[in-house]
Amino acid sequence: MSKFLTRFAKDESGATAIEYGLIAALIAVVIITAVTTLGTNASTTFSTVASSMGGSTSSSSTSSTSSGGTTSGG
């Protein structure tokens, strides 16, 4: 029993696994933060480009297809 306890006290694999888990969690937080920031910046950029081209930021595809217009009917 004492051999088991001394071996258990010297075993560092559990601490190493926890360290790797903490590193993985930190990397995940950094990736999530970066993706969120880039997504917000991209959305702002696309909105700016759309407004400078004269379009609206909402979907205008439905208004252009249902606007009536001229049709060629036989």
PDB file of N, CA and C in Angstrom:
ATOM      1  N   MET A   1       0.821  -1.192   0.000  1.00  0.00           N
ATOM      2  CA  MET A   1       0.000   0.000   0.000  1.00  0.00           C
ATOM      3  C   MET A   1       0.862   1.252   0.000  1.00  0.00           C
ATOM      4  N   SER A   2       1.978   1.216   0.710  1.00  0.00           N
ATOM      5  CA  SER A   2       2.841   2.392   0.759  1.00  0.00           C
ATOM      6  C   SER A   2       3.518   2.634  -0.595  1.00  0.00           C
ATOM      7  N   LYS A   3       3.800   1.542  -1.339  1.00  0.00           N
ATOM      8  CA  LYS A   3       4.374   1.716  -2.671  1.00  0.00           C
ATOM      9  C   LYS A   3       3.386   2.422  -3.591  1.00  0.00           C
ATOM     10  N   PHE A   4       2.119   2.085  -3.447  1.00  0.00           N
ATOM     11  CA  PHE A   4       1.087   2.719  -4.258  1.00  0.00           C
ATOM     12  C   PHE A   4       0.994   4.218  -3.956  1.00  0.00           C
ATOM     13  N   LEU A   5       1.045   4.568  -2.670  1.00  0.00           N
ATOM     14  CA  LEU A   5       0.932   5.977  -2.288  1.00  0.00           C
ATOM     15  C   LEU A   5       2.139   6.788  -2.745  1.00  0.00           C
ATOM     16  N   THR A   6       3.327   6.217  -2.638  1.00  0.00           N
ATOM     17  CA  THR A   6       4.516   6.955  -3.081  1.00  0.00           C
ATOM     18  C   THR A   6       4.514   7.114  -4.599  1.00  0.00           C
ATOM     19  N   ARG A   7       4.086   6.082  -5.299  1.00  0.00           N
ATOM     20  CA  ARG A   7       4.007   6.168  -6.756  1.00  0.00           C
ATOM     21  C   ARG A   7       2.935   7.181  -7.177  1.00  0.00           C
ATOM     22  N   PHE A   8       1.812   7.200  -6.454  1.00  0.00           N
ATOM     23  CA  PHE A   8       0.737   8.138  -6.737  1.00  0.00           C
ATOM     24  C   PHE A   8       1.191   9.571  -6.483  1.00  0.00           C
ATOM     25  N   ALA A   9       1.977   9.799  -5.441  1.00  0.00           N
ATOM     26  CA  ALA A   9       2.457  11.136  -5.108  1.00  0.00           C
ATOM     27  C   ALA A   9       3.454  11.645  -6.146  1.00  0.00           C
ATOM     28  N   LYS A  10       4.221  10.732  -6.736  1.00  0.00           N
ATOM     29  CA  LYS A  10       5.227  11.139  -7.723  1.00  0.00           C
ATOM     30  C   LYS A  10       4.663  11.249  -9.137  1.00  0.00           C
ATOM     31  N   ASP A  11       3.498  10.695  -9.365  1.00  0.00           N
ATOM     32  CA  ASP A  11       2.902  10.703 -10.695  1.00  0.00           C
ATOM     33  C   ASP A  11       2.425  12.111 -11.045  1.00  0.00           C
ATOM     34  N   GLU A  12       2.902  12.656 -12.159  1.00  0.00           N
ATOM     35  CA  GLU A  12       2.549  14.011 -12.573  1.00  0.00           C
ATOM     36  C   GLU A  12       1.694  14.022 -13.833  1.00  0.00           C
ATOM     37  N   SER A  13       1.216  12.892 -14.266  1.00  0.00           N
ATOM     38  CA  SER A  13       0.452  12.863 -15.516  1.00  0.00           C
ATOM     39  C   SER A  13      -0.889  13.581 -15.369  1.00  0.00           C
ATOM     40  N   GLY A  14      -1.498  13.535 -14.200  1.00  0.00           N
ATOM     41  CA  GLY A  14      -2.752  14.250 -13.985  1.00  0.00           C
ATOM     42  C   GLY A  14      -2.564  15.752 -14.066  1.00  0.00           C
ATOM     43  N   ALA A  15      -1.486  16.246 -13.465  1.00  0.00           N
ATOM     44  CA  ALA A  15      -1.195  17.679 -13.521  1.00  0.00           C
ATOM     45  C   ALA A  15      -0.896  18.110 -14.952  1.00  0.00           C
ATOM     46  N   THR A  16      -0.211  17.267 -15.690  1.00  0.00           N
ATOM     47  CA  THR A  16       0.093  17.585 -17.083  1.00  0.00           C
ATOM     48  C   THR A  16      -1.185  17.638 -17.916  1.00  0.00           C
ATOM     49  N   ALA A  17      -2.101  16.718 -17.673  1.00  0.00           N
ATOM     50  CA  ALA A  17      -3.366  16.725 -18.401  1.00  0.00           C
ATOM     51  C   ALA A  17      -4.163  17.983 -18.092  1.00  0.00           C
ATOM     52  N   ILE A  18      -4.161  18.417 -16.843  1.00  0.00           N
ATOM     53  CA  ILE A  18      -4.865  19.644 -16.479  1.00  0.00           C
ATOM     54  C   ILE A  18      -4.224  20.850 -17.147  1.00  0.00           C
ATOM     55  N   GLU A  19      -2.902  20.877 -17.206  1.00  0.00           N
ATOM     56  CA  GLU A  19      -2.213  21.982 -17.873  1.00  0.00           C
ATOM     57  C   GLU A  19      -2.571  22.026 -19.357  1.00  0.00           C
ATOM     58  N   TYR A  20      -2.581  20.876 -20.002  1.00  0.00           N
ATOM     59  CA  TYR A  20      -2.964  20.849 -21.414  1.00  0.00           C
ATOM     60  C   TYR A  20      -4.414  21.286 -21.601  1.00  0.00           C
ATOM     61  N   GLY A  21      -5.274  20.909 -20.682  1.00  0.00           N
ATOM     62  CA  GLY A  21      -6.667  21.337 -20.748  1.00  0.00           C
ATOM     63  C   GLY A  21      -6.803  22.842 -20.611  1.00  0.00           C
ATOM     64  N   LEU A  22      -6.040  23.434 -19.701  1.00  0.00           N
ATOM     65  CA  LEU A  22      -6.073  24.887 -19.534  1.00  0.00           C
ATOM     66  C   LEU A  22      -5.535  25.612 -20.763  1.00  0.00           C
ATOM     67  N   ILE A  23      -4.495  25.066 -21.352  1.00  0.00           N
ATOM     68  CA  ILE A  23      -3.945  25.669 -22.569  1.00  0.00           C
ATOM     69  C   ILE A  23      -4.956  25.592 -23.705  1.00  0.00           C
ATOM     70  N   ALA A  24      -5.617  24.453 -23.848  1.00  0.00           N
ATOM     71  CA  ALA A  24      -6.628  24.302 -24.897  1.00  0.00           C
ATOM     72  C   ALA A  24      -7.792  25.260 -24.677  1.00  0.00           C
ATOM     73  N   ALA A  25      -8.209  25.449 -23.433  1.00  0.00           N
ATOM     74  CA  ALA A  25      -9.295  26.380 -23.131  1.00  0.00           C
ATOM     75  C   ALA A  25      -8.888  27.817 -23.450  1.00  0.00           C
ATOM     76  N   LEU A  26      -7.670  28.174 -23.142  1.00  0.00           N
ATOM     77  CA  LEU A  26      -7.181  29.515 -23.443  1.00  0.00           C
ATOM     78  C   LEU A  26      -7.127  29.752 -24.949  1.00  0.00           C
ATOM     79  N   ILE A  27      -6.651  28.768 -25.689  1.00  0.00           N
ATOM     80  CA  ILE A  27      -6.610  28.890 -27.144  1.00  0.00           C
ATOM     81  C   ILE A  27      -8.023  29.027 -27.706  1.00  0.00           C
ATOM     82  N   ALA A  28      -8.970  28.281 -27.169  1.00  0.00           N
ATOM     83  CA  ALA A  28     -10.355  28.373 -27.635  1.00  0.00           C
ATOM     84  C   ALA A  28     -10.920  29.764 -27.381  1.00  0.00           C
ATOM     85  N   VAL A  29     -10.629  30.340 -26.226  1.00  0.00           N
ATOM     86  CA  VAL A  29     -11.117  31.689 -25.921  1.00  0.00           C
ATOM     87  C   VAL A  29     -10.515  32.705 -26.889  1.00  0.00           C
ATOM     88  N   VAL A  30      -9.240  32.578 -27.189  1.00  0.00           N
ATOM     89  CA  VAL A  30      -8.580  33.492 -28.124  1.00  0.00           C
ATOM     90  C   VAL A  30      -9.196  33.361 -29.515  1.00  0.00           C
ATOM     91  N   ILE A  31      -9.443  32.144 -29.970  1.00  0.00           N
ATOM     92  CA  ILE A  31     -10.024  31.937 -31.295  1.00  0.00           C
ATOM     93  C   ILE A  31     -11.438  32.507 -31.357  1.00  0.00           C
ATOM     94  N   ILE A  32     -12.239  32.268 -30.344  1.00  0.00           N
ATOM     95  CA  ILE A  32     -13.612  32.784 -30.329  1.00  0.00           C
ATOM     96  C   ILE A  32     -13.608  34.305 -30.345  1.00  0.00           C
ATOM     97  N   THR A  33     -12.721  34.914 -29.566  1.00  0.00           N
ATOM     98  CA  THR A  33     -12.629  36.371 -29.536  1.00  0.00           C
ATOM     99  C   THR A  33     -12.209  36.924 -30.888  1.00  0.00           C
ATOM    100  N   ALA A  34     -11.222  36.286 -31.521  1.00  0.00           N
ATOM    101  CA  ALA A  34     -10.746  36.765 -32.816  1.00  0.00           C
ATOM    102  C   ALA A  34     -11.822  36.636 -33.885  1.00  0.00           C
ATOM    103  N   VAL A  35     -12.520  35.521 -33.914  1.00  0.00           N
ATOM    104  CA  VAL A  35     -13.561  35.310 -34.923  1.00  0.00           C
ATOM    105  C   VAL A  35     -14.715  36.293 -34.720  1.00  0.00           C
ATOM    106  N   THR A  36     -15.087  36.533 -33.481  1.00  0.00           N
ATOM    107  CA  THR A  36     -16.158  37.491 -33.203  1.00  0.00           C
ATOM    108  C   THR A  36     -15.763  38.895 -33.641  1.00  0.00           C
ATOM    109  N   THR A  37     -14.539  39.288 -33.352  1.00  0.00           N
ATOM    110  CA  THR A  37     -14.070  40.618 -33.733  1.00  0.00           C
ATOM    111  C   THR A  37     -13.994  40.755 -35.246  1.00  0.00           C
ATOM    112  N   LEU A  38     -13.451  39.744 -35.910  1.00  0.00           N
ATOM    113  CA  LEU A  38     -13.363  39.810 -37.372  1.00  0.00           C
ATOM    114  C   LEU A  38     -14.744  39.813 -38.011  1.00  0.00           C
ATOM    115  N   GLY A  39     -15.671  39.055 -37.455  1.00  0.00           N
ATOM    116  CA  GLY A  39     -17.030  39.037 -37.993  1.00  0.00           C
ATOM    117  C   GLY A  39     -17.709  40.386 -37.863  1.00  0.00           C
ATOM    118  N   THR A  40     -17.522  41.034 -36.734  1.00  0.00           N
ATOM    119  CA  THR A  40     -18.105  42.364 -36.528  1.00  0.00           C
ATOM    120  C   THR A  40     -17.487  43.371 -37.485  1.00  0.00           C
ATOM    121  N   ASN A  41     -16.168  43.314 -37.646  1.00  0.00           N
ATOM    122  CA  ASN A  41     -15.495  44.233 -38.558  1.00  0.00           C
ATOM    123  C   ASN A  41     -15.918  43.992 -40.003  1.00  0.00           C
ATOM    124  N   ALA A  42     -16.060  42.740 -40.389  1.00  0.00           N
ATOM    125  CA  ALA A  42     -16.481  42.427 -41.755  1.00  0.00           C
ATOM    126  C   ALA A  42     -17.909  42.905 -41.996  1.00  0.00           C
ATOM    127  N   SER A  43     -18.779  42.718 -41.032  1.00  0.00           N
ATOM    128  CA  SER A  43     -20.158  43.177 -41.162  1.00  0.00           C
ATOM    129  C   SER A  43     -20.215  44.686 -41.314  1.00  0.00           C
ATOM    130  N   THR A  44     -19.424  45.396 -40.532  1.00  0.00           N
ATOM    131  CA  THR A  44     -19.375  46.855 -40.638  1.00  0.00           C
ATOM    132  C   THR A  44     -18.845  47.282 -41.996  1.00  0.00           C
ATOM    133  N   THR A  45     -17.818  46.606 -42.478  1.00  0.00           N
ATOM    134  CA  THR A  45     -17.246  46.942 -43.777  1.00  0.00           C
ATOM    135  C   THR A  45     -18.243  46.700 -44.895  1.00  0.00           C
ATOM    136  N   PHE A  46     -18.937  45.571 -44.887  1.00  0.00           N
ATOM    137  CA  PHE A  46     -19.928  45.287 -45.922  1.00  0.00           C
ATOM    138  C   PHE A  46     -21.091  46.278 -45.863  1.00  0.00           C
ATOM    139  N   SER A  47     -21.499  46.677 -44.680  1.00  0.00           N
ATOM    140  CA  SER A  47     -22.562  47.670 -44.552  1.00  0.00           C
ATOM    141  C   SER A  47     -22.121  49.017 -45.116  1.00  0.00           C
ATOM    142  N   THR A  48     -20.869  49.387 -44.860  1.00  0.00           N
ATOM    143  CA  THR A  48     -20.339  50.644 -45.385  1.00  0.00           C
ATOM    144  C   THR A  48     -20.276  50.617 -46.897  1.00  0.00           C
ATOM    145  N   VAL A  49     -19.813  49.511 -47.466  1.00  0.00           N
ATOM    146  CA  VAL A  49     -19.724  49.383 -48.918  1.00  0.00           C
ATOM    147  C   VAL A  49     -21.117  49.404 -49.532  1.00  0.00           C
ATOM    148  N   ALA A  50     -22.060  48.700 -48.923  1.00  0.00           N
ATOM    149  CA  ALA A  50     -23.420  48.665 -49.451  1.00  0.00           C
ATOM    150  C   ALA A  50     -24.059  50.042 -49.422  1.00  0.00           C
ATOM    151  N   SER A  51     -23.853  50.792 -48.363  1.00  0.00           N
ATOM    152  CA  SER A  51     -24.461  52.121 -48.283  1.00  0.00           C
ATOM    153  C   SER A  51     -23.785  53.092 -49.240  1.00  0.00           C
ATOM    154  N   SER A  52     -22.492  52.932 -49.483  1.00  0.00           N
ATOM    155  CA  SER A  52     -21.817  53.826 -50.420  1.00  0.00           C
ATOM    156  C   SER A  52     -22.185  53.512 -51.867  1.00  0.00           C
ATOM    157  N   MET A  53     -22.627  52.293 -52.122  1.00  0.00           N
ATOM    158  CA  MET A  53     -23.085  51.924 -53.470  1.00  0.00           C
ATOM    159  C   MET A  53     -24.546  52.307 -53.685  1.00  0.00           C
ATOM    160  N   GLY A  54     -25.198  52.802 -52.665  1.00  0.00           N
ATOM    161  CA  GLY A  54     -26.572  53.234 -52.796  1.00  0.00           C
ATOM    162  C   GLY A  54     -27.575  52.177 -52.392  1.00  0.00           C
ATOM    163  N   GLY A  55     -27.123  51.035 -51.936  1.00  0.00           N
ATOM    164  CA  GLY A  55     -28.026  49.974 -51.505  1.00  0.00           C
ATOM    165  C   GLY A  55     -28.342  50.111 -50.041  1.00  0.00           C
ATOM    166  N   SER A  56     -29.309  49.368 -49.608  1.00  0.00           N
ATOM    167  CA  SER A  56     -29.632  49.363 -48.182  1.00  0.00           C
ATOM    168  C   SER A  56     -28.992  48.151 -47.543  1.00  0.00           C
ATOM    169  N   THR A  57     -28.883  48.171 -46.233  1.00  0.00           N
ATOM    170  CA  THR A  57     -28.259  47.047 -45.534  1.00  0.00           C
ATOM    171  C   THR A  57     -29.218  45.890 -45.362  1.00  0.00           C
ATOM    172  N   SER A  58     -30.520  46.111 -45.574  1.00  0.00           N
ATOM    173  CA  SER A  58     -31.464  44.999 -45.504  1.00  0.00           C
ATOM    174  C   SER A  58     -31.508  44.297 -46.843  1.00  0.00           C
ATOM    175  N   SER A  59     -32.132  43.128 -46.890  1.00  0.00           N
ATOM    176  CA  SER A  59     -32.168  42.377 -48.137  1.00  0.00           C
ATOM    177  C   SER A  59     -33.124  43.056 -49.105  1.00  0.00           C
ATOM    178  N   SER A  60     -32.598  43.520 -50.226  1.00  0.00           N
ATOM    179  CA  SER A  60     -33.412  44.238 -51.204  1.00  0.00           C
ATOM    180  C   SER A  60     -33.758  43.355 -52.385  1.00  0.00           C
ATOM    181  N   SER A  61     -33.424  42.066 -52.330  1.00  0.00           N
ATOM    182  CA  SER A  61     -33.698  41.184 -53.460  1.00  0.00           C
ATOM    183  C   SER A  61     -35.185  40.921 -53.606  1.00  0.00           C
ATOM    184  N   THR A  62     -35.927  40.900 -52.519  1.00  0.00           N
ATOM    185  CA  THR A  62     -37.355  40.635 -52.614  1.00  0.00           C
ATOM    186  C   THR A  62     -38.096  41.834 -53.192  1.00  0.00           C
ATOM    187  N   SER A  63     -37.638  43.051 -52.925  1.00  0.00           N
ATOM    188  CA  SER A  63     -38.331  44.223 -53.440  1.00  0.00           C
ATOM    189  C   SER A  63     -38.097  44.385 -54.932  1.00  0.00           C
ATOM    190  N   SER A  64     -36.943  43.941 -55.451  1.00  0.00           N
ATOM    191  CA  SER A  64     -36.682  44.096 -56.873  1.00  0.00           C
ATOM    192  C   SER A  64     -37.433  43.046 -57.695  1.00  0.00           C
ATOM    193  N   THR A  65     -37.708  41.887 -57.132  1.00  0.00           N
ATOM    194  CA  THR A  65     -38.420  40.860 -57.887  1.00  0.00           C
ATOM    195  C   THR A  65     -39.922  41.071 -57.868  1.00  0.00           C
ATOM    196  N   SER A  66     -40.443  41.758 -56.885  1.00  0.00           N
ATOM    197  CA  SER A  66     -41.877  41.953 -56.793  1.00  0.00           C
ATOM    198  C   SER A  66     -42.289  43.372 -57.155  1.00  0.00           C
ATOM    199  N   SER A  67     -41.454  44.094 -57.884  1.00  0.00           N
ATOM    200  CA  SER A  67     -41.736  45.494 -58.167  1.00  0.00           C
ATOM    201  C   SER A  67     -42.658  45.668 -59.369  1.00  0.00           C
ATOM    202  N   GLY A  68     -43.098  44.640 -59.982  1.00  0.00           N
ATOM    203  CA  GLY A  68     -44.012  44.789 -61.131  1.00  0.00           C
ATOM    204  C   GLY A  68     -43.219  44.795 -62.405  1.00  0.00           C
ATOM    205  N   GLY A  69     -42.728  45.936 -62.826  1.00  0.00           N
ATOM    206  CA  GLY A  69     -41.892  46.024 -64.007  1.00  0.00           C
ATOM    207  C   GLY A  69     -42.650  45.662 -65.260  1.00  0.00           C
ATOM    208  N   THR A  70     -41.932  45.505 -66.341  1.00  0.00           N
ATOM    209  CA  THR A  70     -42.567  45.129 -67.608  1.00  0.00           C
ATOM    210  C   THR A  70     -42.429  43.634 -67.804  1.00  0.00           C
ATOM    211  N   THR A  71     -43.449  43.042 -68.290  1.00  0.00           N
ATOM    212  CA  THR A  71     -43.414  41.610 -68.576  1.00  0.00           C
ATOM    213  C   THR A  71     -43.755  41.392 -70.031  1.00  0.00           C
ATOM    214  N   SER A  72     -43.201  40.366 -70.581  1.00  0.00           N
ATOM    215  CA  SER A  72     -43.504  40.059 -71.971  1.00  0.00           C
ATOM    216  C   SER A  72     -44.487  38.908 -71.981  1.00  0.00           C
ATOM    217  N   GLY A  73     -45.717  39.219 -72.199  1.00  0.00           N
ATOM    218  CA  GLY A  73     -46.745  38.186 -72.217  1.00  0.00           C
ATOM    219  C   GLY A  73     -47.272  38.054 -73.638  1.00  0.00           C
ATOM    220  N   GLY A  74     -47.356  36.864 -74.185  1.00  0.00           N
ATOM    221  CA  GLY A  74     -47.643  36.539 -75.529  1.00  0.00           C
ATOM    222  C   GLY A  74     -48.848  36.942 -76.138  1.00  0.00           C
TER     223      GLY A  74
END
